[in-house]
PDB file of C-alpha atoms in Angstrom:
ATOM      1  CA  MET S   1       0.050  -0.027   0.070  1.00 67.00           C
ATOM      2  CA  GLU S   2       1.411   3.331  -1.119  1.00 70.00           C
ATOM      3  CA  THR S   3       2.030   5.751   1.843  1.00 80.00           C
ATOM      4  CA  ILE S   4       0.814   9.392   1.148  1.00 84.00           C
ATOM      5  CA  ASP S   5       2.420  12.346   3.006  1.00 88.00           C
ATOM      6  CA  THR S   6      -0.825  13.815   4.297  1.00 85.00           C
ATOM      7  CA  THR S   7       0.808  16.840   5.712  1.00 83.00           C
ATOM      8  CA  LYS S   8       1.446  18.051   1.951  1.00 90.00           C
ATOM      9  CA  ILE S   9      -2.494  17.570   0.757  1.00 96.00           C
ATOM     10  CA  SER S  10      -4.959  20.267   1.780  1.00 98.00           C
ATOM     11  CA  VAL S  11      -8.444  18.904   2.109  1.00 98.00           C
ATOM     12  CA  GLY S  12     -11.667  21.237   2.299  1.00 98.00           C
ATOM     13  CA  VAL S  13     -14.683  19.984   3.970  1.00 98.00           C
ATOM     14  CA  VAL S  14     -17.993  21.805   2.940  1.00 98.00           C
ATOM     15  CA  GLY S  15     -20.890  21.488   5.464  1.00 97.00           C
ATOM     16  CA  LEU S  16     -20.326  21.553   9.300  1.00 96.00           C
ATOM     17  CA  GLY S  17     -23.136  19.531  10.888  1.00 93.00           C
ATOM     18  CA  LEU S  18     -22.231  16.392  12.983  1.00 92.00           C
ATOM     19  CA  MET S  19     -20.510  14.623  10.180  1.00 95.00           C
ATOM     20  CA  GLY S  20     -19.053  17.523   8.690  1.00 97.00           C
ATOM     21  CA  CYS S  21     -17.086  17.884  12.074  1.00 97.00           C
ATOM     22  CA  SER S  22     -16.229  14.522  12.906  1.00 97.00           C
ATOM     23  CA  ILE S  23     -14.840  14.207   9.332  1.00 98.00           C
ATOM     24  CA  THR S  24     -12.822  17.207   9.825  1.00 98.00           C
ATOM     25  CA  THR S  25     -11.605  15.787  12.840  1.00 98.00           C
ATOM     26  CA  CYS S  26     -10.517  12.605  11.151  1.00 98.00           C
ATOM     27  CA  LEU S  27      -8.609  14.802   8.564  1.00 98.00           C
ATOM     28  CA  LEU S  28      -6.974  17.080  11.109  1.00 98.00           C
ATOM     29  CA  MET S  29      -5.998  13.547  13.044  1.00 98.00           C
ATOM     30  CA  ALA S  30      -4.173  12.307   9.782  1.00 97.00           C
ATOM     31  CA  GLY S  31      -1.936  15.574   9.407  1.00 97.00           C
ATOM     32  CA  HIS S  32      -4.020  17.323   6.871  1.00 97.00           C
ATOM     33  CA  PRO S  33      -4.341  20.952   6.597  1.00 98.00           C
ATOM     34  CA  VAL S  34      -8.130  21.403   6.658  1.00 98.00           C
ATOM     35  CA  VAL S  35     -10.338  24.520   5.139  1.00 98.00           C
ATOM     36  CA  ALA S  36     -13.817  23.894   6.809  1.00 98.00           C
ATOM     37  CA  VAL S  37     -16.602  25.896   4.888  1.00 98.00           C
ATOM     38  CA  ALA S  38     -19.954  26.570   6.499  1.00 96.00           C
ATOM     39  CA  PRO S  39     -22.544  27.140   4.081  1.00 92.00           C
ATOM     40  CA  LEU S  40     -24.987  27.982   6.919  1.00 87.00           C
ATOM     41  CA  SER S  41     -24.157  30.595   9.271  1.00 87.00           C
ATOM     42  CA  ALA S  42     -25.803  28.757  12.105  1.00 85.00           C
ATOM     43  CA  ASP S  43     -23.020  25.775  11.724  1.00 87.00           C
ATOM     44  CA  LEU S  44     -20.318  28.274  12.905  1.00 88.00           C
ATOM     45  CA  GLU S  45     -21.883  28.458  16.380  1.00 86.00           C
ATOM     46  CA  HIS S  46     -21.074  24.862  16.938  1.00 91.00           C
ATOM     47  CA  ALA S  47     -18.422  23.668  14.839  1.00 96.00           C
ATOM     48  CA  ALA S  48     -15.119  24.675  16.453  1.00 96.00           C
ATOM     49  CA  LYS S  49     -16.613  23.317  20.001  1.00 96.00           C
ATOM     50  CA  ARG S  50     -17.737  19.809  18.234  1.00 96.00           C
ATOM     51  CA  ILE S  51     -14.398  19.819  16.573  1.00 98.00           C
ATOM     52  CA  HIS S  52     -12.210  20.344  19.947  1.00 98.00           C
ATOM     53  CA  ASP S  53     -14.578  18.161  22.182  1.00 96.00           C
ATOM     54  CA  HIS S  54     -13.645  15.408  19.322  1.00 97.00           C
ATOM     55  CA  LEU S  55     -10.156  15.776  19.585  1.00 97.00           C
ATOM     56  CA  ILE S  56      -9.967  16.141  23.408  1.00 97.00           C
ATOM     57  CA  ARG S  57     -11.856  12.536  23.666  1.00 95.00           C
ATOM     58  CA  SER S  58      -9.511  11.153  21.035  1.00 96.00           C
ATOM     59  CA  VAL S  59      -6.522  12.211  23.232  1.00 96.00           C
ATOM     60  CA  GLU S  60      -8.136  10.597  26.135  1.00 95.00           C
ATOM     61  CA  HIS S  61      -8.518   7.252  24.426  1.00 94.00           C
ATOM     62  CA  GLY S  62      -5.277   7.089  22.797  1.00 94.00           C
ATOM     63  CA  LEU S  63      -6.090   7.798  19.155  1.00 94.00           C
ATOM     64  CA  ILE S  64      -3.634  10.910  19.017  1.00 95.00           C
ATOM     65  CA  LYS S  65      -0.759  11.849  21.074  1.00 94.00           C
ATOM     66  CA  GLN S  66      -1.009  15.813  20.788  1.00 96.00           C
ATOM     67  CA  GLN S  67      -3.405  18.072  22.511  1.00 96.00           C
ATOM     68  CA  PRO S  68      -5.945  19.689  20.634  1.00 97.00           C
ATOM     69  CA  GLU S  69      -4.331  22.924  19.517  1.00 97.00           C
ATOM     70  CA  TYR S  70      -1.745  20.920  17.782  1.00 97.00           C
ATOM     71  CA  TYR S  71      -4.161  19.842  15.223  1.00 97.00           C
ATOM     72  CA  LEU S  72      -6.197  22.844  15.560  1.00 97.00           C
ATOM     73  CA  GLN S  73      -3.477  25.208  14.078  1.00 97.00           C
ATOM     74  CA  GLN S  74      -4.018  23.258  10.645  1.00 97.00           C
ATOM     75  CA  LEU S  75      -7.820  24.220  10.681  1.00 98.00           C
ATOM     76  CA  ILE S  76      -9.514  27.314   9.008  1.00 98.00           C
ATOM     77  CA  ILE S  77     -13.190  27.502  10.072  1.00 97.00           C
ATOM     78  CA  THR S  78     -14.998  30.028   7.525  1.00 97.00           C
ATOM     79  CA  GLU S  79     -18.161  31.001   5.299  1.00 96.00           C
ATOM     80  CA  ASP S  80     -15.611  32.099   2.548  1.00 97.00           C
ATOM     81  CA  TYR S  81     -15.394  29.635  -0.309  1.00 98.00           C
ATOM     82  CA  SER S  82     -12.347  31.297  -2.059  1.00 98.00           C
ATOM     83  CA  LEU S  83     -10.189  29.930   0.741  1.00 98.00           C
ATOM     84  CA  LEU S  84     -10.661  26.359  -0.813  1.00 98.00           C
ATOM     85  CA  LYS S  85      -8.654  27.518  -3.713  1.00 97.00           C
ATOM     86  CA  ASP S  86      -5.620  25.303  -2.788  1.00 96.00           C
ATOM     87  CA  CYS S  87      -7.465  22.193  -1.893  1.00 98.00           C
ATOM     88  CA  GLN S  88      -6.552  18.943  -3.473  1.00 98.00           C
ATOM     89  CA  VAL S  89      -9.372  17.059  -2.273  1.00 98.00           C
ATOM     90  CA  VAL S  90     -12.669  18.826  -1.343  1.00 98.00           C
ATOM     91  CA  ILE S  91     -15.635  16.829   0.614  1.00 98.00           C
ATOM     92  CA  GLU S  92     -19.182  18.181   0.359  1.00 98.00           C
ATOM     93  CA  CYS S  93     -21.119  17.384   3.508  1.00 96.00           C
ATOM     94  CA  THR S  94     -24.567  19.113   2.848  1.00 95.00           C
ATOM     95  CA  LEU S  95     -28.211  18.084   2.732  1.00 92.00           C
ATOM     96  CA  GLU S  96     -29.561  15.535   0.527  1.00 92.00           C
ATOM     97  CA  SER S  97     -31.081  17.862  -2.228  1.00 94.00           C
ATOM     98  CA  GLU S  98     -29.611  18.090  -5.461  1.00 95.00           C
ATOM     99  CA  ILE S  99     -30.518  21.397  -6.284  1.00 96.00           C
ATOM    100  CA  ILE S 100     -28.639  22.385  -2.822  1.00 96.00           C
ATOM    101  CA  LYS S 101     -25.563  20.335  -3.825  1.00 96.00           C
ATOM    102  CA  GLN S 102     -25.449  21.645  -7.312  1.00 97.00           C
ATOM    103  CA  SER S 103     -25.397  25.105  -5.819  1.00 97.00           C
ATOM    104  CA  VAL S 104     -22.413  24.034  -3.431  1.00 97.00           C
ATOM    105  CA  TYR S 105     -20.649  22.554  -6.652  1.00 98.00           C
ATOM    106  CA  ASN S 106     -21.003  25.529  -8.421  1.00 98.00           C
ATOM    107  CA  LYS S 107     -19.269  27.657  -5.544  1.00 98.00           C
ATOM    108  CA  ILE S 108     -16.567  25.115  -4.854  1.00 98.00           C
ATOM    109  CA  GLU S 109     -15.556  24.695  -8.616  1.00 98.00           C
ATOM    110  CA  ALA S 110     -15.276  28.458  -9.009  1.00 98.00           C
ATOM    111  CA  VAL S 111     -12.355  28.537  -7.018  1.00 98.00           C
ATOM    112  CA  ILE S 112     -10.559  25.203  -6.763  1.00 98.00           C
ATOM    113  CA  GLY S 113      -8.108  23.790  -9.779  1.00 96.00           C
ATOM    114  CA  SER S 114      -9.173  21.440 -12.369  1.00 91.00           C
ATOM    115  CA  ASP S 115      -6.967  18.786 -11.250  1.00 93.00           C
ATOM    116  CA  ALA S 116      -8.474  18.879  -7.748  1.00 97.00           C
ATOM    117  CA  ILE S 117     -10.720  16.044  -6.624  1.00 98.00           C
ATOM    118  CA  LEU S 118     -14.437  16.967  -5.768  1.00 98.00           C
ATOM    119  CA  THR S 119     -16.443  14.061  -3.491  1.00 98.00           C
ATOM    120  CA  SER S 120     -19.757  13.931  -1.977  1.00 98.00           C
ATOM    121  CA  ASN S 121     -20.798  12.510   1.587  1.00 97.00           C
ATOM    122  CA  THR S 122     -24.221  11.706  -0.108  1.00 94.00           C
ATOM    123  CA  SER S 123     -25.512   8.318   1.300  1.00 88.00           C
ATOM    124  CA  ALA S 124     -28.837   8.610  -0.968  1.00 84.00           C
ATOM    125  CA  ILE S 125     -28.101  10.139  -4.511  1.00 93.00           C
ATOM    126  CA  PRO S 126     -26.291   7.985  -6.997  1.00 95.00           C
ATOM    127  CA  ILE S 127     -22.697   9.498  -7.877  1.00 97.00           C
ATOM    128  CA  SER S 128     -23.659   9.167 -11.701  1.00 97.00           C
ATOM    129  CA  ILE S 129     -26.235  11.862 -11.096  1.00 97.00           C
ATOM    130  CA  LEU S 130     -24.660  13.986  -8.770  1.00 97.00           C
ATOM    131  CA  GLN S 131     -21.247  14.128 -11.258  1.00 97.00           C
ATOM    132  CA  LYS S 132     -23.195  15.375 -14.239  1.00 96.00           C
ATOM    133  CA  LEU S 133     -24.173  18.600 -11.979  1.00 97.00           C
ATOM    134  CA  THR S 134     -20.322  19.409 -12.068  1.00 97.00           C
ATOM    135  CA  LEU S 135     -17.940  20.753 -14.722  1.00 95.00           C
ATOM    136  CA  HIS S 136     -15.464  18.136 -14.357  1.00 96.00           C
ATOM    137  CA  PRO S 137     -17.300  15.059 -13.903  1.00 97.00           C
ATOM    138  CA  LYS S 138     -14.182  12.714 -14.016  1.00 97.00           C
ATOM    139  CA  ARG S 139     -12.788  14.096 -10.877  1.00 97.00           C
ATOM    140  CA  PHE S 140     -15.955  13.410  -8.994  1.00 98.00           C
ATOM    141  CA  PHE S 141     -16.578  10.739  -6.334  1.00 98.00           C
ATOM    142  CA  GLY S 142     -18.569   9.465  -3.591  1.00 97.00           C
ATOM    143  CA  LEU S 143     -16.965   9.506  -0.207  1.00 97.00           C
ATOM    144  CA  HIS S 144     -19.621   7.854   1.982  1.00 96.00           C
ATOM    145  CA  TRP S 145     -18.339   7.890   5.808  1.00 97.00           C
ATOM    146  CA  ALA S 146     -20.063   6.872   8.898  1.00 95.00           C
ATOM    147  CA  GLU S 147     -20.589   8.793  12.245  1.00 93.00           C
ATOM    148  CA  PRO S 148     -18.257   9.496  14.188  1.00 94.00           C
ATOM    149  CA  SER S 149     -16.050   9.603  11.103  1.00 96.00           C
ATOM    150  CA  HIS S 150     -12.870  10.119  13.299  1.00 96.00           C
ATOM    151  CA  THR S 151     -13.555   6.703  15.171  1.00 95.00           C
ATOM    152  CA  THR S 152     -14.975   4.344  12.578  1.00 94.00           C
ATOM    153  CA  ARG S 153     -13.014   2.216   9.886  1.00 94.00           C
ATOM    154  CA  PHE S 154     -15.743   2.474   7.646  1.00 95.00           C
ATOM    155  CA  LEU S 155     -15.667   4.329   4.285  1.00 97.00           C
ATOM    156  CA  GLU S 156     -16.903   3.930   0.930  1.00 97.00           C
ATOM    157  CA  ILE S 157     -15.384   5.098  -2.274  1.00 97.00           C
ATOM    158  CA  ILE S 158     -17.707   5.317  -4.950  1.00 97.00           C
ATOM    159  CA  CYS S 159     -17.237   5.800  -8.641  1.00 97.00           C
ATOM    160  CA  GLY S 160     -19.794   7.121 -11.085  1.00 97.00           C
ATOM    161  CA  GLU S 161     -20.004   6.344 -14.599  1.00 97.00           C
ATOM    162  CA  LEU S 162     -17.748   9.167 -15.615  1.00 97.00           C
ATOM    163  CA  SER S 163     -15.203   8.660 -12.593  1.00 97.00           C
ATOM    164  CA  ASP S 164     -11.500   8.413 -13.385  1.00 97.00           C
ATOM    165  CA  PRO S 165     -10.282   5.218 -11.954  1.00 95.00           C
ATOM    166  CA  VAL S 166      -6.770   6.438 -11.404  1.00 96.00           C
ATOM    167  CA  LYS S 167      -8.067   9.125  -8.884  1.00 97.00           C
ATOM    168  CA  ALA S 168     -10.284   6.618  -7.563  1.00 97.00           C
ATOM    169  CA  GLU S 169      -7.082   4.405  -6.736  1.00 96.00           C
ATOM    170  CA  PHE S 170      -5.553   7.753  -5.190  1.00 96.00           C
ATOM    171  CA  LEU S 171      -8.321   8.305  -2.751  1.00 97.00           C
ATOM    172  CA  TYR S 172      -8.432   4.420  -2.058  1.00 96.00           C
ATOM    173  CA  ASN S 173      -4.580   4.477  -1.082  1.00 96.00           C
ATOM    174  CA  LEU S 174      -5.001   8.137   0.780  1.00 97.00           C
ATOM    175  CA  SER S 175      -8.146   6.754   2.971  1.00 97.00           C
ATOM    176  CA  HIS S 176      -5.833   4.291   4.474  1.00 95.00           C
ATOM    177  CA  GLN S 177      -3.964   7.310   5.989  1.00 95.00           C
ATOM    178  CA  TRP S 178      -7.417   8.007   7.633  1.00 96.00           C
ATOM    179  CA  GLY S 179      -7.372   5.082   9.550  1.00 93.00           C
ATOM    180  CA  LYS S 180     -10.035   3.499   7.583  1.00 95.00           C
ATOM    181  CA  GLU S 181     -10.564   0.056   5.836  1.00 93.00           C
ATOM    182  CA  PRO S 182     -12.173   1.155   2.872  1.00 95.00           C
ATOM    183  CA  THR S 183     -14.395  -0.362   0.357  1.00 95.00           C
ATOM    184  CA  LEU S 184     -13.981   0.715  -3.339  1.00 95.00           C
ATOM    185  CA  VAL S 185     -17.409   0.620  -4.947  1.00 96.00           C
ATOM    186  CA  ARG S 186     -16.620   0.090  -8.597  1.00 93.00           C
ATOM    187  CA  LYS S 187     -19.777   0.251 -10.162  1.00 93.00           C
ATOM    188  CA  ASP S 188     -22.455   3.087  -9.138  1.00 95.00           C
ATOM    189  CA  ILE S 189     -25.802   1.885  -7.326  1.00 94.00           C
ATOM    190  CA  ARG S 190     -28.175   3.697  -5.304  1.00 93.00           C
ATOM    191  CA  GLY S 191     -27.399   3.255  -1.606  1.00 93.00           C
ATOM    192  CA  PHE S 192     -23.902   2.029  -2.352  1.00 94.00           C
ATOM    193  CA  ILE S 193     -23.105  -0.968  -0.549  1.00 94.00           C
ATOM    194  CA  THR S 194     -23.581  -0.810   3.207  1.00 94.00           C
ATOM    195  CA  ASN S 195     -27.028   1.275   2.952  1.00 94.00           C
ATOM    196  CA  ARG S 196     -28.318  -1.415   0.524  1.00 95.00           C
ATOM    197  CA  LEU S 197     -27.378  -4.164   3.014  1.00 96.00           C
ATOM    198  CA  MET S 198     -28.727  -2.208   6.052  1.00 96.00           C
ATOM    199  CA  TYR S 199     -31.886  -0.796   4.577  1.00 96.00           C
ATOM    200  CA  ALA S 200     -32.919  -4.574   3.839  1.00 97.00           C
ATOM    201  CA  MET S 201     -32.778  -5.198   7.603  1.00 97.00           C
ATOM    202  CA  TYR S 202     -34.460  -1.995   8.436  1.00 98.00           C
ATOM    203  CA  ARG S 203     -37.377  -2.942   6.130  1.00 98.00           C
ATOM    204  CA  GLU S 204     -37.700  -6.248   7.524  1.00 98.00           C
ATOM    205  CA  ALA S 205     -37.473  -5.336  11.373  1.00 98.00           C
ATOM    206  CA  ILE S 206     -40.113  -2.910  10.860  1.00 98.00           C
ATOM    207  CA  ASN S 207     -42.240  -5.316   8.860  1.00 98.00           C
ATOM    208  CA  LEU S 208     -41.968  -7.775  11.972  1.00 98.00           C
ATOM    209  CA  VAL S 209     -43.041  -5.202  14.420  1.00 98.00           C
ATOM    210  CA  GLU S 210     -45.835  -3.809  12.387  1.00 98.00           C
ATOM    211  CA  ASN S 211     -47.160  -7.480  11.832  1.00 98.00           C
ATOM    212  CA  GLY S 212     -47.056  -8.342  15.576  1.00 98.00           C
ATOM    213  CA  TYR S 213     -44.160 -10.936  15.665  1.00 98.00           C
ATOM    214  CA  ALA S 214     -41.973  -9.031  17.945  1.00 98.00           C
ATOM    215  CA  THR S 215     -41.757  -5.448  19.810  1.00 98.00           C
ATOM    216  CA  VAL S 216     -39.352  -3.022  18.687  1.00 98.00           C
ATOM    217  CA  GLU S 217     -37.324  -4.046  22.037  1.00 98.00           C
ATOM    218  CA  ASP S 218     -37.222  -7.619  20.690  1.00 97.00           C
ATOM    219  CA  VAL S 219     -36.134  -6.890  17.409  1.00 98.00           C
ATOM    220  CA  ASP S 220     -33.193  -4.755  18.954  1.00 98.00           C
ATOM    221  CA  ARG S 221     -32.244  -7.394  21.240  1.00 97.00           C
ATOM    222  CA  ALA S 222     -32.208 -10.295  18.672  1.00 97.00           C
ATOM    223  CA  CYS S 223     -29.890  -7.748  16.426  1.00 97.00           C
ATOM    224  CA  ARG S 224     -27.557  -7.017  19.417  1.00 96.00           C
ATOM    225  CA  ASN S 225     -27.040 -10.576  20.329  1.00 96.00           C
ATOM    226  CA  ASN S 226     -26.906 -12.298  17.024  1.00 96.00           C
ATOM    227  CA  THR S 227     -25.809 -10.033  14.337  1.00 95.00           C
ATOM    228  CA  GLY S 228     -24.073  -7.658  16.517  1.00 94.00           C
ATOM    229  CA  TYR S 229     -22.034 -10.401  18.155  1.00 94.00           C
ATOM    230  CA  TRP S 230     -19.953 -11.420  15.025  1.00 95.00           C
ATOM    231  CA  MET S 231     -20.022  -8.328  12.756  1.00 94.00           C
ATOM    232  CA  THR S 232     -17.077  -6.264  14.059  1.00 93.00           C
ATOM    233  CA  LEU S 233     -14.931  -9.488  13.142  1.00 94.00           C
ATOM    234  CA  VAL S 234     -16.554 -10.433   9.724  1.00 95.00           C
ATOM    235  CA  GLY S 235     -18.740  -9.829   7.166  1.00 94.00           C
ATOM    236  CA  VAL S 236     -21.695 -11.910   6.034  1.00 96.00           C
ATOM    237  CA  PHE S 237     -19.797 -13.963   3.509  1.00 96.00           C
ATOM    238  CA  ARG S 238     -16.788 -14.851   5.902  1.00 96.00           C
ATOM    239  CA  TRP S 239     -19.506 -15.664   8.554  1.00 96.00           C
ATOM    240  CA  MET S 240     -21.465 -18.078   6.225  1.00 96.00           C
ATOM    241  CA  ASP S 241     -17.911 -19.575   5.566  1.00 97.00           C
ATOM    242  CA  LEU S 242     -17.414 -19.991   9.612  1.00 96.00           C
ATOM    243  CA  THR S 243     -20.683 -21.458  10.103  1.00 97.00           C
ATOM    244  CA  GLY S 244     -21.359 -23.952   7.266  1.00 97.00           C
ATOM    245  CA  VAL S 245     -22.508 -22.603   3.720  1.00 97.00           C
ATOM    246  CA  PRO S 246     -24.782 -25.521   3.172  1.00 97.00           C
ATOM    247  CA  ALA S 247     -27.219 -24.707   6.106  1.00 96.00           C
ATOM    248  CA  TYR S 248     -27.603 -21.020   4.572  1.00 96.00           C
ATOM    249  CA  HIS S 249     -28.525 -22.731   0.983  1.00 97.00           C
ATOM    250  CA  THR S 250     -31.122 -24.765   2.751  1.00 96.00           C
ATOM    251  CA  VAL S 251     -32.653 -22.059   4.761  1.00 97.00           C
ATOM    252  CA  MET S 252     -32.864 -19.718   1.701  1.00 97.00           C
ATOM    253  CA  LYS S 253     -35.072 -21.905  -0.313  1.00 95.00           C
ATOM    254  CA  ASP S 254     -37.972 -21.469   2.177  1.00 96.00           C
ATOM    255  CA  LEU S 255     -37.249 -18.305   3.883  1.00 97.00           C
ATOM    256  CA  PHE S 256     -36.534 -16.020   0.864  1.00 97.00           C
ATOM    257  CA  PRO S 257     -40.117 -16.125  -0.172  1.00 97.00           C
ATOM    258  CA  THR S 258     -41.516 -14.945   2.902  1.00 97.00           C
ATOM    259  CA  LEU S 259     -39.115 -11.940   3.512  1.00 97.00           C
ATOM    260  CA  HIS S 260     -40.839  -8.412   3.089  1.00 97.00           C
ATOM    261  CA  ASN S 261     -40.339  -6.701  -0.333  1.00 96.00           C
ATOM    262  CA  GLY S 262     -42.488  -3.879   0.156  1.00 95.00           C
ATOM    263  CA  THR S 263     -41.593  -0.589  -1.729  1.00 96.00           C
ATOM    264  CA  GLU S 264     -43.558   1.909   0.340  1.00 97.00           C
ATOM    265  CA  VAL S 265     -42.210   3.743   3.560  1.00 97.00           C
ATOM    266  CA  PRO S 266     -43.868   1.974   6.325  1.00 97.00           C
ATOM    267  CA  GLU S 267     -46.150   3.295   8.748  1.00 97.00           C
ATOM    268  CA  LEU S 268     -44.299   2.824  11.567  1.00 97.00           C
ATOM    269  CA  ILE S 269     -41.628   4.965  10.804  1.00 98.00           C
ATOM    270  CA  ASP S 270     -43.631   7.482   8.695  1.00 97.00           C
ATOM    271  CA  LYS S 271     -46.058   8.054  11.590  1.00 97.00           C
ATOM    272  CA  ILE S 272     -42.846   9.208  13.900  1.00 98.00           C
ATOM    273  CA  VAL S 273     -41.698  11.477  11.266  1.00 97.00           C
ATOM    274  CA  ARG S 274     -45.004  13.164  10.649  1.00 97.00           C
ATOM    275  CA  GLU S 275     -45.208  13.525  14.119  1.00 97.00           C
ATOM    276  CA  GLY S 276     -41.861  15.482  14.047  1.00 97.00           C
ATOM    277  CA  GLY S 277     -40.073  12.627  15.860  1.00 97.00           C
ATOM    278  CA  LYS S 278     -35.965  12.817  15.173  1.00 95.00           C
ATOM    279  CA  GLY S 279     -34.945   9.948  17.537  1.00 96.00           C
ATOM    280  CA  VAL S 280     -32.689  10.985  20.479  1.00 95.00           C
ATOM    281  CA  ALA S 281     -32.121  14.438  18.840  1.00 93.00           C
ATOM    282  CA  ASN S 282     -35.679  15.392  20.346  1.00 95.00           C
ATOM    283  CA  ALA S 283     -36.217  12.560  22.435  1.00 95.00           C
ATOM    284  CA  HIS S 284     -38.748  10.861  20.255  1.00 96.00           C
ATOM    285  CA  GLY S 285     -38.290   8.121  17.938  1.00 97.00           C
ATOM    286  CA  PHE S 286     -39.219   4.154  18.214  1.00 98.00           C
ATOM    287  CA  TYR S 287     -38.306   4.625  21.939  1.00 97.00           C
ATOM    288  CA  ASN S 288     -39.525   7.779  23.955  1.00 92.00           C
ATOM    289  CA  TYR S 289     -36.926   9.290  26.004  1.00 96.00           C
ATOM    290  CA  THR S 290     -36.527  11.585  28.941  1.00 96.00           C
ATOM    291  CA  PRO S 291     -34.281  14.551  28.160  1.00 94.00           C
ATOM    292  CA  GLU S 292     -32.081  12.786  30.455  1.00 96.00           C
ATOM    293  CA  GLU S 293     -32.047   9.686  28.902  1.00 97.00           C
ATOM    294  CA  ALA S 294     -31.789  10.792  25.549  1.00 96.00           C
ATOM    295  CA  LYS S 295     -28.472  12.817  26.479  1.00 95.00           C
ATOM    296  CA  LEU S 296     -27.001   9.495  28.140  1.00 97.00           C
ATOM    297  CA  TRP S 297     -27.774   7.584  25.011  1.00 97.00           C
ATOM    298  CA  GLU S 298     -25.606  10.126  22.873  1.00 94.00           C
ATOM    299  CA  GLU S 299     -22.594   9.917  25.585  1.00 94.00           C
ATOM    300  CA  THR S 300     -22.943   6.180  25.504  1.00 96.00           C
ATOM    301  CA  PHE S 301     -22.835   5.929  21.857  1.00 94.00           C
ATOM    302  CA  THR S 302     -19.653   8.072  21.461  1.00 92.00           C
ATOM    303  CA  GLU S 303     -17.899   6.412  24.609  1.00 93.00           C
ATOM    304  CA  PHE S 304     -18.886   2.988  22.464  1.00 95.00           C
ATOM    305  CA  SER S 305     -17.335   4.185  19.324  1.00 94.00           C
ATOM    306  CA  TYR S 306     -13.935   4.533  20.645  1.00 93.00           C
ATOM    307  CA  GLU S 307     -14.147   1.215  22.727  1.00 94.00           C
ATOM    308  CA  ILE S 308     -15.442  -0.798  19.461  1.00 94.00           C
ATOM    309  CA  ARG S 309     -12.673   0.736  17.554  1.00 92.00           C
ATOM    310  CA  GLN S 310      -9.919  -0.805  19.950  1.00 93.00           C
ATOM    311  CA  LEU S 311     -11.783  -4.187  19.147  1.00 93.00           C
ATOM    312  CA  ALA S 312     -11.899  -3.696  15.392  1.00 91.00           C
ATOM    313  CA  LEU S 313      -8.263  -2.611  15.520  1.00 91.00           C
ATOM    314  CA  LYS S 314      -7.339  -5.762  17.066  1.00 92.00           C
ATOM    315  CA  TYR S 315      -9.310  -8.105  14.735  1.00 91.00           C
ATOM    316  CA  PRO S 316      -8.719  -6.400  11.372  1.00 88.00           C
ATOM    317  CA  ALA S 317      -9.915  -7.887   8.092  1.00 86.00           C
ATOM    318  CA  ASP S 318      -6.431  -9.507   7.365  1.00 86.00           C
ATOM    319  CA  VAL S 319      -6.078 -10.822  11.350  1.00 89.00           C
ATOM    320  CA  VAL S 320      -5.525 -14.508  10.111  1.00 90.00           C
ATOM    321  CA  GLU S 321      -3.114 -13.671   7.345  1.00 89.00           C
ATOM    322  CA  LYS S 322      -1.239 -11.224  10.007  1.00 86.00           C
ATOM    323  CA  LYS S 323      -1.194 -14.399  12.364  1.00 87.00           C
ATOM    324  CA  LEU S 324       0.184 -16.846   9.928  1.00 88.00           C
ATOM    325  CA  LYS S 325       3.028 -14.201   8.792  1.00 85.00           C
ATOM    326  CA  ALA S 326       3.936 -13.957  12.506  1.00 84.00           C
ATOM    327  CA  LYS S 327       3.833 -17.704  12.999  1.00 84.00           C
ATOM    328  CA  ASN S 328       6.088 -18.450  10.010  1.00 87.00           C
ATOM    329  CA  ASN S 329       8.348 -16.013  10.976  1.00 84.00           C
ATOM    330  CA  LYS S 330       9.268 -17.357  14.215  1.00 74.00           C
TER     331      LYS S 330
END
């Protein structure tokens, strides 16, 4: 794997909501100079504190060795798009709206060099659609992160129909320097890889609750104690290898015809959204929370993200290859 000197690559982040701040944190931790642009003035009120708090926790958990000030000297937070002019990579993290994104791309492309790479953190809009909204579609890619971006190992690099494969390989190599174990999605598809897998599970979970087979709590408990038990170690294909492929083949024949395949948004989630529910953000979701409970769940998730990272680092995808190499070198 080619090692890239991140200190020589300036990166822009446009959009400073929750994910924009954690992506910025990840890039600072990797050594990049970062220009973080807030398309909304309201984001300026929270961005600096969020990034600083992420860095403080990262020091406490041993992800980085220096104090926040060491990394923050590499950061510019601004509303001025012109400061992106020297960035070699720009990551857009705005709302899931083609109209909004095109407006942002116009502002970015007015100032960056023609050889700079432009990417989107979209999780819903195909890259092949978004890249056609830009002046130079060959240099456009999806960079799909997971929150919190500075602790998770996840990253999808998505090629659109017009994307330059050489630049895709560059992003793939660079993302390893960000502490990622990336997936290169070579053919564009709506939802990419992880969301297609996850939304199939969300749909089946909601269907089971709506039809009285289990409660929300029951479904969550089953996920935590089965799928959640092994997924940090392996993915679905390795899991089938480990536990016997023929058994899955047998079950598929009878189970697949019974799985839910509806195309409408289920009433269970639609009702929550109609009533203004946002989950722990406003203490109203599939569960109801007191404000104190909602805050504690957010804090617990943050703490867990650091702990699960340590477990994932202990058991990387090539854990067996590393063990064999160490054994053979004795």
